[in-house]
Amino acid sequence: MRLLSVILHHNSSRDLTAIKAAAMRLLSVIMHHN
């Protein structure tokens, strides 16, 4: 998954928490649509 690698490579970013929150939201959406 390309998005996941992008998130992992942005660990030094200031807005890591925002990225993580968006990722968790996206993950829950994917889970509910499977």
mmCIF file with all atom_site columns, C-alpha atoms in Angstrom:
data_model
loop_
_atom_site.group_PDB
_atom_site.id
_atom_site.type_symbol
_atom_site.label_atom_id
_atom_site.label_alt_id
_atom_site.label_comp_id
_atom_site.label_asym_id
_atom_site.label_entity_id
_atom_site.label_seq_id
_atom_site.pdbx_PDB_ins_code
_atom_site.Cartn_x
_atom_site.Cartn_y
_atom_site.Cartn_z
_atom_site.occupancy
_atom_site.B_iso_or_equiv
_atom_site.pdbx_formal_charge
_atom_site.auth_seq_id
_atom_site.auth_comp_id
_atom_site.auth_asym_id
_atom_site.auth_atom_id
_atom_site.pdbx_PDB_model_num
ATOM 1  C CA . MET A 1 1  ? 0.000   0.000  0.000  1.00 0.00 ? 1  MET A CA 1
ATOM 2  C CA . ARG A 1 2  ? 1.582   3.238  -1.171 1.00 0.00 ? 2  ARG A CA 1
ATOM 3  C CA . LEU A 1 3  ? -0.211  5.480  1.350  1.00 0.00 ? 3  LEU A CA 1
ATOM 4  C CA . LEU A 1 4  ? 1.077   3.424  4.253  1.00 0.00 ? 4  LEU A CA 1
ATOM 5  C CA . SER A 1 5  ? 4.693   3.800  3.134  1.00 0.00 ? 5  SER A CA 1
ATOM 6  C CA . VAL A 1 6  ? 4.168   7.549  2.774  1.00 0.00 ? 6  VAL A CA 1
ATOM 7  C CA . ILE A 1 7  ? 2.897   7.715  6.361  1.00 0.00 ? 7  ILE A CA 1
ATOM 8  C CA . LEU A 1 8  ? 5.840   5.641  7.598  1.00 0.00 ? 8  LEU A CA 1
ATOM 9  C CA . HIS A 1 9  ? 8.357   7.851  5.798  1.00 0.00 ? 9  HIS A CA 1
ATOM 10 C CA . HIS A 1 10 ? 6.863   11.023 7.297  1.00 0.00 ? 10 HIS A CA 1
ATOM 11 C CA . ASN A 1 11 ? 7.692   10.025 10.879 1.00 0.00 ? 11 ASN A CA 1
ATOM 12 C CA . SER A 1 12 ? 9.815   13.153 11.329 1.00 0.00 ? 12 SER A CA 1
ATOM 13 C CA . SER A 1 13 ? 6.967   15.405 10.245 1.00 0.00 ? 13 SER A CA 1
ATOM 14 C CA . ARG A 1 14 ? 5.349   17.856 12.681 1.00 0.00 ? 14 ARG A CA 1
ATOM 15 C CA . ASP A 1 15 ? 1.853   16.865 11.601 1.00 0.00 ? 15 ASP A CA 1
ATOM 16 C CA . LEU A 1 16 ? 2.398   13.157 12.269 1.00 0.00 ? 16 LEU A CA 1
ATOM 17 C CA . THR A 1 17 ? -0.593  13.039 14.611 1.00 0.00 ? 17 THR A CA 1
ATOM 18 C CA . ALA A 1 18 ? -2.839  14.535 11.923 1.00 0.00 ? 18 ALA A CA 1
ATOM 19 C CA . ILE A 1 19 ? -1.546  12.008 9.389  1.00 0.00 ? 19 ILE A CA 1
ATOM 20 C CA . LYS A 1 20 ? -2.094  9.178  11.871 1.00 0.00 ? 20 LYS A CA 1
ATOM 21 C CA . ALA A 1 21 ? -5.639  10.358 12.619 1.00 0.00 ? 21 ALA A CA 1
ATOM 22 C CA . ALA A 1 22 ? -6.445  10.516 8.906  1.00 0.00 ? 22 ALA A CA 1
ATOM 23 C CA . ALA A 1 23 ? -4.923  7.068  8.405  1.00 0.00 ? 23 ALA A CA 1
ATOM 24 C CA . MET A 1 24 ? -6.991  5.562  11.221 1.00 0.00 ? 24 MET A CA 1
ATOM 25 C CA . ARG A 1 25 ? -10.149 7.150  9.827  1.00 0.00 ? 25 ARG A CA 1
ATOM 26 C CA . LEU A 1 26 ? -9.352  5.838  6.353  1.00 0.00 ? 26 LEU A CA 1
ATOM 27 C CA . LEU A 1 27 ? -8.580  2.400  7.762  1.00 0.00 ? 27 LEU A CA 1
ATOM 28 C CA . SER A 1 28 ? -11.924 2.204  9.570  1.00 0.00 ? 28 SER A CA 1
ATOM 29 C CA . VAL A 1 29 ? -13.729 3.247  6.379  1.00 0.00 ? 29 VAL A CA 1
ATOM 30 C CA . ILE A 1 30 ? -11.925 0.509  4.422  1.00 0.00 ? 30 ILE A CA 1
ATOM 31 C CA . MET A 1 31 ? -12.754 -2.046 7.113  1.00 0.00 ? 31 MET A CA 1
ATOM 32 C CA . HIS A 1 32 ? -16.454 -1.151 7.069  1.00 0.00 ? 32 HIS A CA 1
ATOM 33 C CA . HIS A 1 33 ? -16.639 -1.330 3.271  1.00 0.00 ? 33 HIS A CA 1
ATOM 34 C CA . ASN A 1 34 ? -15.068 -4.785 3.097  1.00 0.00 ? 34 ASN A CA 1
#
